[in-house]
PDB file of C-alpha atoms in Angstrom:
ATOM      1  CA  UNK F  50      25.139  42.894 -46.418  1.00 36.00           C
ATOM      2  CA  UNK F  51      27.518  41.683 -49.177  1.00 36.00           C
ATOM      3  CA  UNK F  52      30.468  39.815 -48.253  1.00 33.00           C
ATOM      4  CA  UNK F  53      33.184  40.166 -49.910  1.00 35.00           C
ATOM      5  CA  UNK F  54      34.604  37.081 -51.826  1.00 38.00           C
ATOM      6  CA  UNK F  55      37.238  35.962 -54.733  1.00 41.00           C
ATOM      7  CA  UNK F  56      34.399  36.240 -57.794  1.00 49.00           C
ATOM      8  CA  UNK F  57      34.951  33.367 -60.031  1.00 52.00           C
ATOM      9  CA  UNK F  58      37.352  34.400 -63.377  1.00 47.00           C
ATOM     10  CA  UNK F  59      34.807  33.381 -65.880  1.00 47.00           C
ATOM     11  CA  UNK F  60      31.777  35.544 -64.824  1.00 45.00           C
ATOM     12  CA  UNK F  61      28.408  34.289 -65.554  1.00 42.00           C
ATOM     13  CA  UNK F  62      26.110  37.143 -65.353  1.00 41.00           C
ATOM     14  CA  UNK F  63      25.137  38.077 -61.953  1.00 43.00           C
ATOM     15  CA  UNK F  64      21.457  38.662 -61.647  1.00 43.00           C
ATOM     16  CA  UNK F  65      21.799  42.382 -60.756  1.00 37.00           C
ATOM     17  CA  UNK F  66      22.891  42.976 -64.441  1.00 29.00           C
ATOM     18  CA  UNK F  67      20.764  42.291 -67.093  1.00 30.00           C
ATOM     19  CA  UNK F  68      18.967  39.901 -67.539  1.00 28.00           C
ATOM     20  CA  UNK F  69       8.010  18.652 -52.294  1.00 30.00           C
ATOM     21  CA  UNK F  70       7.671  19.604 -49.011  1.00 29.00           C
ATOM     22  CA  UNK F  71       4.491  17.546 -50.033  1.00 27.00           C
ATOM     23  CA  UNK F  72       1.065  19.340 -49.105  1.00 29.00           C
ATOM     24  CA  UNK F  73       0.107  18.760 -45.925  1.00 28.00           C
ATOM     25  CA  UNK F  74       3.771  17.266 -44.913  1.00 30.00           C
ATOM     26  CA  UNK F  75       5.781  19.462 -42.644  1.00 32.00           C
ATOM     27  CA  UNK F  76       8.164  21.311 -44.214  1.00 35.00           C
ATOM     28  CA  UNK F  77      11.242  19.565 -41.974  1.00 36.00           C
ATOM     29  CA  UNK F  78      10.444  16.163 -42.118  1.00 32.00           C
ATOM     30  CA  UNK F  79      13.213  13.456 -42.188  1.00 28.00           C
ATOM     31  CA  UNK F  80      14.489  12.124 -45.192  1.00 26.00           C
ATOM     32  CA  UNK F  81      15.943   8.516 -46.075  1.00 26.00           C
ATOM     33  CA  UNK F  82      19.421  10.181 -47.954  1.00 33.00           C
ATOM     34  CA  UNK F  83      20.526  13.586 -47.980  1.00 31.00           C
ATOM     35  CA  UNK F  84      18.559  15.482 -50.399  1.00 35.00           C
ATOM     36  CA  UNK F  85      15.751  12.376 -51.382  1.00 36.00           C
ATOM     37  CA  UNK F  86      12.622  13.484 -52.690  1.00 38.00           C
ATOM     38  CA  UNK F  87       9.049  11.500 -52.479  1.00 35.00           C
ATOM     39  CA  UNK F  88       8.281  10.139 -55.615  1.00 33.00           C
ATOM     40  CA  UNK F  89       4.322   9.895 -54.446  1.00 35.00           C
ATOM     41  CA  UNK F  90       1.913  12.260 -55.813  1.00 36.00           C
ATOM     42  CA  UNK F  91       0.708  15.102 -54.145  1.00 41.00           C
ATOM     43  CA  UNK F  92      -2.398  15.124 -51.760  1.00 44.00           C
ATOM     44  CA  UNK F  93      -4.997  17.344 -51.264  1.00 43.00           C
ATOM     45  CA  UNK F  94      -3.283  20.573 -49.464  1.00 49.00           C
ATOM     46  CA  UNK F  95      -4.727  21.339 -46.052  1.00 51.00           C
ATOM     47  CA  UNK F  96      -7.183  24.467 -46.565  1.00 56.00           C
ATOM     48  CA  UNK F  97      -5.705  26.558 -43.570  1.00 84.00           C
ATOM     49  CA  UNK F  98      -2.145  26.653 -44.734  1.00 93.00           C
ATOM     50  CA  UNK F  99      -0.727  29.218 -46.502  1.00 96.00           C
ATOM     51  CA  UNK F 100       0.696  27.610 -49.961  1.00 97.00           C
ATOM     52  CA  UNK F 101       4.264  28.456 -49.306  1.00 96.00           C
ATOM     53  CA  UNK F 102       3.865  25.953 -46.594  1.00 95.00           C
ATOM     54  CA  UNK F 103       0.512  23.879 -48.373  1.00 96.00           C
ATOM     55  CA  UNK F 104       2.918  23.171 -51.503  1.00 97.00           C
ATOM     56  CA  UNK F 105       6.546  23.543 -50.675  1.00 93.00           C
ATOM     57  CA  UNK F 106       9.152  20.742 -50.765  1.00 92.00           C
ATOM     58  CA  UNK F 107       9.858  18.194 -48.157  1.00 88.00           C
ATOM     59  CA  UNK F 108      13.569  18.462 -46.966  1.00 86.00           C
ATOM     60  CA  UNK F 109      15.854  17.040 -43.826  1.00 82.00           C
ATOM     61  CA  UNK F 110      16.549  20.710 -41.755  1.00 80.00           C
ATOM     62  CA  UNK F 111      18.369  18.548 -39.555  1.00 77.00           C
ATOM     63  CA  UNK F 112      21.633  18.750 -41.912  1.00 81.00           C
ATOM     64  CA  UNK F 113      24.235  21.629 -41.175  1.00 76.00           C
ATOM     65  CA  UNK F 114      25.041  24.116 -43.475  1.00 81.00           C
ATOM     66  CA  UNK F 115      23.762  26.747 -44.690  1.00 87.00           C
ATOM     67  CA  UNK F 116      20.720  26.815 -47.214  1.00 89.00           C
ATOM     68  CA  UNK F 117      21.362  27.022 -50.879  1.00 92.00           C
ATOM     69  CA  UNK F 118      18.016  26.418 -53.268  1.00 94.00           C
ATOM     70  CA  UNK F 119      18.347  25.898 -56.622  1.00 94.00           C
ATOM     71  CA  UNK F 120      15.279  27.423 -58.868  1.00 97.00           C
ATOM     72  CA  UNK F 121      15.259  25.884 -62.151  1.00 96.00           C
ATOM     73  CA  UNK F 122      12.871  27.955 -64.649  1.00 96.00           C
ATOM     74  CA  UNK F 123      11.572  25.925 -67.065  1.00 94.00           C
ATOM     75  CA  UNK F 124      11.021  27.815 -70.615  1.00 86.00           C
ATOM     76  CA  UNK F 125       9.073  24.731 -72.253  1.00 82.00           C
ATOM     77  CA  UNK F 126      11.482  23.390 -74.508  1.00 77.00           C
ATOM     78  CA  UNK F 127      10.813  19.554 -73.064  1.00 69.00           C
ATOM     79  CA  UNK F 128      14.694  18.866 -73.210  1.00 75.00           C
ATOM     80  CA  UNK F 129      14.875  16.948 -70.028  1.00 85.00           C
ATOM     81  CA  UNK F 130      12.730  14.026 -69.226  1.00 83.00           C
ATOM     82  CA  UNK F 131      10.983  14.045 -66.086  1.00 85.00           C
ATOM     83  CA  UNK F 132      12.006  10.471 -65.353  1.00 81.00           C
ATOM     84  CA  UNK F 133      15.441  12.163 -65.160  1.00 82.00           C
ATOM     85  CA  UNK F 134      14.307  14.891 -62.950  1.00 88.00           C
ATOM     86  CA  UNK F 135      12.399  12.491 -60.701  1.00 84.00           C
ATOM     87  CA  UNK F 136      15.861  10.723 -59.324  1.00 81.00           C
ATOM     88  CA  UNK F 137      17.861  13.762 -58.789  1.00 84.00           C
ATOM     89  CA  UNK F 138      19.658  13.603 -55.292  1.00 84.00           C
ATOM     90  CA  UNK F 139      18.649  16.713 -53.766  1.00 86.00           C
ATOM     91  CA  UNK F 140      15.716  19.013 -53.968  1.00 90.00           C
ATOM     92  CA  UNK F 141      15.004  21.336 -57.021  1.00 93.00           C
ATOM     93  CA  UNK F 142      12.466  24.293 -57.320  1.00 96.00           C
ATOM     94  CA  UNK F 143      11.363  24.808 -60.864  1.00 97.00           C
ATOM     95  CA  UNK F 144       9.800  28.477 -61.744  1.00 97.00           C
ATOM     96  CA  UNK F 145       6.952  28.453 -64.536  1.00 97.00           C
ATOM     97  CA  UNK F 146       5.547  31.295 -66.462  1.00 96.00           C
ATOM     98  CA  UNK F 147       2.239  31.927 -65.802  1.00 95.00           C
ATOM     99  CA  UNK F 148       1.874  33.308 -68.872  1.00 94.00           C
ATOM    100  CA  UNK F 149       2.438  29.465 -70.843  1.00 94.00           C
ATOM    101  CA  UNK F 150      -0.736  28.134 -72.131  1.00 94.00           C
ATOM    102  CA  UNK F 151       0.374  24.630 -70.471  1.00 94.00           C
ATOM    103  CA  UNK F 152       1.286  26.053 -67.156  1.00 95.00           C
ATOM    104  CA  UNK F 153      -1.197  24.630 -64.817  1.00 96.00           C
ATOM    105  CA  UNK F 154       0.026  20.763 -66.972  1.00 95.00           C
ATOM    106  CA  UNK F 155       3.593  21.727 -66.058  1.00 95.00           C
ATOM    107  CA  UNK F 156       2.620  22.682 -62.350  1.00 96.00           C
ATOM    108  CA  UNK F 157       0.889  19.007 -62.244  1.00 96.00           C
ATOM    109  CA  UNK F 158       3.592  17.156 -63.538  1.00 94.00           C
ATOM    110  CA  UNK F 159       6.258  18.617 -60.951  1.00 95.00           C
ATOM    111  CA  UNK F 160       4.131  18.440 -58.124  1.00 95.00           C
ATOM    112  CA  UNK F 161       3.376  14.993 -58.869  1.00 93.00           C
ATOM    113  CA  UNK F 162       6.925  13.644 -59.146  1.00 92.00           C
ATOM    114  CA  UNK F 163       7.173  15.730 -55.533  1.00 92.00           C
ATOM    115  CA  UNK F 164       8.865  18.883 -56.986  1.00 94.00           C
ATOM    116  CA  UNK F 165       7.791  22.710 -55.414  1.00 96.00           C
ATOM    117  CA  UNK F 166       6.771  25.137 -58.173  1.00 98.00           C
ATOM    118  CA  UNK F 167       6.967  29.268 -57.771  1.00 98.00           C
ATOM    119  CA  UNK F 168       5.542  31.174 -60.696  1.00 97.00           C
ATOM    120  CA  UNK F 169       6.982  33.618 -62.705  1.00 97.00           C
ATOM    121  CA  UNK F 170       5.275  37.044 -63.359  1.00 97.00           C
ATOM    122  CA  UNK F 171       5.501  40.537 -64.202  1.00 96.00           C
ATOM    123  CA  UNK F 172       3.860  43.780 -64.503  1.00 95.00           C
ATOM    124  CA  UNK F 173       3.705  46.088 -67.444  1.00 94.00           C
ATOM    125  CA  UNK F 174       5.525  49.591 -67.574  1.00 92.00           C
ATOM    126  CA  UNK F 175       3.156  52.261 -66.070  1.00 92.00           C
ATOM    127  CA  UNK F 176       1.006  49.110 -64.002  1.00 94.00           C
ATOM    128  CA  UNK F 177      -1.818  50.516 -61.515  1.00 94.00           C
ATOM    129  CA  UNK F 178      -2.270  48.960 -57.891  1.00 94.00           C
ATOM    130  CA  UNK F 179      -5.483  47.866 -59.380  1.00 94.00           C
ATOM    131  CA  UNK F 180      -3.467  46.114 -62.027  1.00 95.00           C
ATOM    132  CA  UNK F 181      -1.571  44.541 -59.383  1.00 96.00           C
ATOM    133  CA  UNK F 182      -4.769  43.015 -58.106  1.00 94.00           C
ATOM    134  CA  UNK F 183      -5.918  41.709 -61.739  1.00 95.00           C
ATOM    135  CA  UNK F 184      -2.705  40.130 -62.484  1.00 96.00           C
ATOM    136  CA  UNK F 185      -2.346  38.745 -59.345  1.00 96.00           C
ATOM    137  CA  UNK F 186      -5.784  36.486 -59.793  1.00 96.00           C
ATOM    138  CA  UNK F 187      -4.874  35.161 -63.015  1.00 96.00           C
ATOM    139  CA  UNK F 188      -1.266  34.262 -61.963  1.00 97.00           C
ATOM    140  CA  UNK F 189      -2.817  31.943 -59.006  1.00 97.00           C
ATOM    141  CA  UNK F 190      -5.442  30.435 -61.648  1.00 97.00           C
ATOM    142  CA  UNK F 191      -2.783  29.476 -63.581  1.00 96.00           C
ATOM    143  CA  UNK F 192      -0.242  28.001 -60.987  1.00 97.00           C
ATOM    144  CA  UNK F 193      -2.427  27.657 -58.240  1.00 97.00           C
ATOM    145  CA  UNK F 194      -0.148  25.369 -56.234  1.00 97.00           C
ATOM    146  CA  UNK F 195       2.952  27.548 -56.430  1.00 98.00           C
ATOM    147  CA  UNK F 196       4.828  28.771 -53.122  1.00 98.00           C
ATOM    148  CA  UNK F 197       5.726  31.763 -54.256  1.00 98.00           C
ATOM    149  CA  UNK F 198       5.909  34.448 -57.103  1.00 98.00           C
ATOM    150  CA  UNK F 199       9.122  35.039 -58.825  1.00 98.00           C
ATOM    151  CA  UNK F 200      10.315  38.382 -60.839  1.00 97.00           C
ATOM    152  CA  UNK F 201       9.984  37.235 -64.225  1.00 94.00           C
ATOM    153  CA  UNK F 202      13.506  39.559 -65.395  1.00 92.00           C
ATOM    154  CA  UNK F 203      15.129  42.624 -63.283  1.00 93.00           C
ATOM    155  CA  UNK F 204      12.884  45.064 -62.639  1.00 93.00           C
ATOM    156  CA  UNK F 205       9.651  43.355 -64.116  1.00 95.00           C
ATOM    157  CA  UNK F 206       7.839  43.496 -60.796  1.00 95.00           C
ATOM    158  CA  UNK F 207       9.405  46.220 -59.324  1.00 95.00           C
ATOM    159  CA  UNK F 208       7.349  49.225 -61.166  1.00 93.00           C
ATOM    160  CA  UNK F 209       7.315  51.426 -58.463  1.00 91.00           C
ATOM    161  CA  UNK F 210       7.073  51.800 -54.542  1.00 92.00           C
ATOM    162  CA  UNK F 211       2.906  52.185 -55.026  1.00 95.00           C
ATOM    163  CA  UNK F 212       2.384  48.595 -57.021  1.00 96.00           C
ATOM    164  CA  UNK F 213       5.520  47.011 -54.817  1.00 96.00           C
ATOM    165  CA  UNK F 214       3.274  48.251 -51.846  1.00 96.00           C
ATOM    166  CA  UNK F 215      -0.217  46.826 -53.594  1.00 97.00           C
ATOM    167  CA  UNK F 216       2.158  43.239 -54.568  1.00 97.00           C
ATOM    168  CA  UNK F 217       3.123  43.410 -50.869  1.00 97.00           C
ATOM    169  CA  UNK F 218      -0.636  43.642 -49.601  1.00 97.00           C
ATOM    170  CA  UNK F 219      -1.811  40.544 -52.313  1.00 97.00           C
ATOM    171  CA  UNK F 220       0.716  38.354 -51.183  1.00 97.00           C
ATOM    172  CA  UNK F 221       0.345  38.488 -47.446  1.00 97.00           C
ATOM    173  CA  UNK F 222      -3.164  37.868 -48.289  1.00 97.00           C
ATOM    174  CA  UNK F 223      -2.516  35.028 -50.619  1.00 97.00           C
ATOM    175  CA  UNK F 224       0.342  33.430 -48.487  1.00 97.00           C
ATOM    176  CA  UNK F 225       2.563  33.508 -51.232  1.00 98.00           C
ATOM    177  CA  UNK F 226       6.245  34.281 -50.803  1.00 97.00           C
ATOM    178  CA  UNK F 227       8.474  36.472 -53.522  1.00 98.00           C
ATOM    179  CA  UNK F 228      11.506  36.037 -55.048  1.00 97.00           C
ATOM    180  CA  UNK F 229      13.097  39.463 -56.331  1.00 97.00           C
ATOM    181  CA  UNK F 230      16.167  40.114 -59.189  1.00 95.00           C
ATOM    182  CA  UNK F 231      18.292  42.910 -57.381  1.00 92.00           C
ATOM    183  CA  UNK F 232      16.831  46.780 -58.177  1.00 89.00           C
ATOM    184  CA  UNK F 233      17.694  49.988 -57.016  1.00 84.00           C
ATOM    185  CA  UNK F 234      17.092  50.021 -52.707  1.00 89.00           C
ATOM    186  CA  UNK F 235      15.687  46.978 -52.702  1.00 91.00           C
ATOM    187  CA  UNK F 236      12.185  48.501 -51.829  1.00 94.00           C
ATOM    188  CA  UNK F 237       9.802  45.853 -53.176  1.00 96.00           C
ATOM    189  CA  UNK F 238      11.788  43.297 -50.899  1.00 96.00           C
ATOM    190  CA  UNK F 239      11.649  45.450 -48.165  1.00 95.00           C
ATOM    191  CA  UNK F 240       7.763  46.731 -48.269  1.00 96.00           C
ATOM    192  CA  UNK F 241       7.146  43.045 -48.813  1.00 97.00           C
ATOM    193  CA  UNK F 242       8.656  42.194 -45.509  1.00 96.00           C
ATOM    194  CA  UNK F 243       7.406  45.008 -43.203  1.00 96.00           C
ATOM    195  CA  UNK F 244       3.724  43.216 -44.727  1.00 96.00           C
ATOM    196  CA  UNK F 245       5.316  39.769 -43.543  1.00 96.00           C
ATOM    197  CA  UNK F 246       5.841  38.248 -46.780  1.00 97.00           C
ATOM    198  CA  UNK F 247       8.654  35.859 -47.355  1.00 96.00           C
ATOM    199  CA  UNK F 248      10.590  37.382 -49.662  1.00 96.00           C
ATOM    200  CA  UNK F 249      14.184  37.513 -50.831  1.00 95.00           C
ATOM    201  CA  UNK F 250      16.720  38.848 -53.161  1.00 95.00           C
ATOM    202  CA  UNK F 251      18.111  35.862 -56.300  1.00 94.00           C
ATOM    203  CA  UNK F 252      21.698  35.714 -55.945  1.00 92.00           C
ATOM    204  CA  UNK F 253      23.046  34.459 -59.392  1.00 90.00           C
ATOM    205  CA  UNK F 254      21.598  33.584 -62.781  1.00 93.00           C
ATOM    206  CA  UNK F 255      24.139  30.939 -63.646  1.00 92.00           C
ATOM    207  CA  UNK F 256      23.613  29.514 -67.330  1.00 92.00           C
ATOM    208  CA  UNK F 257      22.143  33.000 -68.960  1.00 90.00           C
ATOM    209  CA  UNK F 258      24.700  32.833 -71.668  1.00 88.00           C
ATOM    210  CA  UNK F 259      24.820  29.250 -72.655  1.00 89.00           C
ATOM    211  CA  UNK F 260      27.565  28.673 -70.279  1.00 90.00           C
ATOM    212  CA  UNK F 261      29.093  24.500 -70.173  1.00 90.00           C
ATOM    213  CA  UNK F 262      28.565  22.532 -67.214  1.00 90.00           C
ATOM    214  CA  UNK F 263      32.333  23.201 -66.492  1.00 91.00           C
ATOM    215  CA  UNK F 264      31.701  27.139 -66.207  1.00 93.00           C
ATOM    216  CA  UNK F 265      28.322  25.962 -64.103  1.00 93.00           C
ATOM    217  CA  UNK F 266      29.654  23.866 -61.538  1.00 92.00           C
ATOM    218  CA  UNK F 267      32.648  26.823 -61.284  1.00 92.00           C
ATOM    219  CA  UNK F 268      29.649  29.515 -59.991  1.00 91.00           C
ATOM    220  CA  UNK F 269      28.202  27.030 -57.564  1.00 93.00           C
ATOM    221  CA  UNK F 270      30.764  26.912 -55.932  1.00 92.00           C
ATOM    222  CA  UNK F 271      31.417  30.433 -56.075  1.00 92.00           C
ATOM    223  CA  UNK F 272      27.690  30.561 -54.365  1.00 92.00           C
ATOM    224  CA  UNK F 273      28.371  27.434 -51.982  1.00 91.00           C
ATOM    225  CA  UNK F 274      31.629  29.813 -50.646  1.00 90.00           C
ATOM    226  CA  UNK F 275      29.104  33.321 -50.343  1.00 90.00           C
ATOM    227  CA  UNK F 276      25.939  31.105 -48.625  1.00 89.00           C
ATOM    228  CA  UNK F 277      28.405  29.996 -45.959  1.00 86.00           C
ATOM    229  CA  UNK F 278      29.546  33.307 -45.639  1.00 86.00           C
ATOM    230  CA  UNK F 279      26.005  34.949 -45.818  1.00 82.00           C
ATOM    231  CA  UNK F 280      23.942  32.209 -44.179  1.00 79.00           C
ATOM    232  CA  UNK F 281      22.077  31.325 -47.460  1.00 80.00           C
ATOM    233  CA  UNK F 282      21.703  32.433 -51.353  1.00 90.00           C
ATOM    234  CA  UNK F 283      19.248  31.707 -53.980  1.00 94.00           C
ATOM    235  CA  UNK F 284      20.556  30.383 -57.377  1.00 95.00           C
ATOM    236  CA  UNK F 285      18.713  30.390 -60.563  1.00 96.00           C
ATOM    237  CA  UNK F 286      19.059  28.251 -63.983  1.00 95.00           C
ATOM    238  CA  UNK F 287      17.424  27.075 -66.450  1.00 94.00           C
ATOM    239  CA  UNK F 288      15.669  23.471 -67.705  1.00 94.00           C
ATOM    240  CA  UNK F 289      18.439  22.235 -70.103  1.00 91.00           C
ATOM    241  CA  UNK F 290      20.417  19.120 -69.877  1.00 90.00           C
ATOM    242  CA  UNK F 291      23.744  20.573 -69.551  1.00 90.00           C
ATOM    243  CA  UNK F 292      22.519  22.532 -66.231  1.00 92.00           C
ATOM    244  CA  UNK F 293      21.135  19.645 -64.893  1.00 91.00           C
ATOM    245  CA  UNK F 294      24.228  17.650 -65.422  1.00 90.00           C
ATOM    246  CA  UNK F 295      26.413  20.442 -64.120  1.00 92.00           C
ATOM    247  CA  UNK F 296      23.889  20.249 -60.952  1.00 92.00           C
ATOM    248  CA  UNK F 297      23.851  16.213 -60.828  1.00 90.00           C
ATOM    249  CA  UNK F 298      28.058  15.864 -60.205  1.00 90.00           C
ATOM    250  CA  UNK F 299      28.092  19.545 -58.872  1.00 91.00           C
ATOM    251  CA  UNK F 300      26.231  17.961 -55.692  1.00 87.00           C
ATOM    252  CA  UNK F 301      28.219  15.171 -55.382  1.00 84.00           C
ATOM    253  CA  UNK F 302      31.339  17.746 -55.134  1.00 81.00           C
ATOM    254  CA  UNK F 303      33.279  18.597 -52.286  1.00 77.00           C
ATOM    255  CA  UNK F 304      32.021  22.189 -52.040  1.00 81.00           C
ATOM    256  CA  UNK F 305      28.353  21.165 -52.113  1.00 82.00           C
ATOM    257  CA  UNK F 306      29.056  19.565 -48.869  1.00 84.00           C
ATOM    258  CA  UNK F 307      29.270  22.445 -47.194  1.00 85.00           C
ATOM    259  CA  UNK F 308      26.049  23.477 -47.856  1.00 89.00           C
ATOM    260  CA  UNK F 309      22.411  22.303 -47.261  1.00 88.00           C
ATOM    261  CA  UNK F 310      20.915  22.341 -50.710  1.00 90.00           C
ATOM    262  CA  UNK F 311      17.169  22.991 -49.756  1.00 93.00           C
ATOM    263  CA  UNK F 312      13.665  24.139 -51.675  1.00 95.00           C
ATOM    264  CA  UNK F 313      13.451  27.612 -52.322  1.00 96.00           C
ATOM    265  CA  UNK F 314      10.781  27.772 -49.974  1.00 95.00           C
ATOM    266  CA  UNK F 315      12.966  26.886 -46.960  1.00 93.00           C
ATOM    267  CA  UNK F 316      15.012  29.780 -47.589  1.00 92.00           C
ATOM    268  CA  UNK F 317      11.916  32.155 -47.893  1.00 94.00           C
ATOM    269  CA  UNK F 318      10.494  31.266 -44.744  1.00 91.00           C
ATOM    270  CA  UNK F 319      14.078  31.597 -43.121  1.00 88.00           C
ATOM    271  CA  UNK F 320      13.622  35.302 -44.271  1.00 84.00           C
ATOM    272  CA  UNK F 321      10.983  36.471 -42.290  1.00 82.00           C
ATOM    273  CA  UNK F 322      12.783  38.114 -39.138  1.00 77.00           C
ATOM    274  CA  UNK F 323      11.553  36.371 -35.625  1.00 65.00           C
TER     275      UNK F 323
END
């Protein structure tokens, strides 16, 4: 349940308006700094994990705080070097459409500088179970070593409680988790659950409007104050160099030391109930 909190003066949109763990690595193994990421390509994944664990980021769980993931979605503009990206302090999730003609290339290159990739989907207006299925194989063509799917924009996967039910069924069988926008009851979460699918609710979109890196790093900590009140939140950006500056001193902040800034995927898994 919501906690209630001082929301920053200069709102950023909050998502319910409009809108490596390295394969085959366990998913808490030590790191050398806090946050470090292997630079080494990825190996082969191990066949009998699921890819939320095959293909998620490596990350110290040791560290206290809660868990606050940042998923940057990369629109394929090519404004940030991935030399940049490869030194960044902490870990970073990046979410690709699986819709981009280059989104299997853009998959590769993260994975190989030891970044986790979800993909980003949706479902037409009126879509079928059956529809559910069909999508559902050409998303995992196209990103095949994602952890997990992610809503594309509010509502875009959350069509109704019979395709939330059929999205629920694909992913338990694909191993997938899902990352939701906030809708209505919160039923595709929920169905997804109750099928044991890692799923959870995004917490903030925090650079939909253009907003400057001073605006930026004011919403982290904003989130920072609600994960260690909550136990955890999802944030969500976007590839462009004045988020990833805003990120870069953000986590060398006082705030952001009060938090364990972890892959998306450690947060999923977290979400599953014992």
């Amino acid at each position: 349940e919501a906690v209630e909190a001082t929301e920053p003066s200069e709102a950023a949109p909050e998502v319910t308006t409009t809108a490596p763990r390295l394969p085959g690595q366990g998913s808490r193994g030590p790191l050398t700094e806090r946050g470090a990421q292997s630079a080494t390509a990825p190996e082969a994944a191990t066949p009998d994990l699921p890819p939320i664990e095959a293909f998620a980021a490596n990350y110290d769980a040791d560290e206290p705080g809660p868990g606050m993931p940042m998923v940057i979605m990369d629109e394929g503009d090519d404004r940030v070097s991935m030399n940049s990206l490869r030194s960044f302090p902490y870990p970073l999730s990046f979410a690709v459409d699986s819709s981009r003609p280059d989104a299997a290339l853009a998959m590769q290159a993260y994975r190989a500088a030891g970044f986790e990739v979800l993909l980003r989907a949706d479902l037409p207006e009126g879509a079928t179970p059956g529809d559910v299925e069909t999508a559902a194989q050409t998303w995992f063509a196209e990103v095949p070593e994602a952890v997990a799917v992610m809503e594309e924009g509010p509502g875009l996967l959350q069509r109704g409680s019979e395709t939330s039910e059929q999205l629920a069924e694909v992913l338990a069988a694909s191993g997938h988790g899902l990352l939701l926008y906030p809708e209505g009851l919160d039923t595709a979460r929920k169905l997804a659950l109750r099928e044991g699918v890692p799923a959870v609710t995004l917490f903030r979109d925090f650079d939909a409007q253009g907003e400057d890196a001073r605006v930026i790093r004011r919403f982290l900590d904003y989130a920072a104050l609600k994960s260690e009140q909550e136990g955890g939140v999802i944030m969500v950006g976007r590839l462009r160099p004045e988020t990833v500056s805003a990120l870069l001193v953000w986590g060398l902040a006082e705030r952001a030391n009060q938090v364990h800034l972890v892959p998306a995927s450690a947060v999923l898994t977290d979400a599953l109930p014992d």
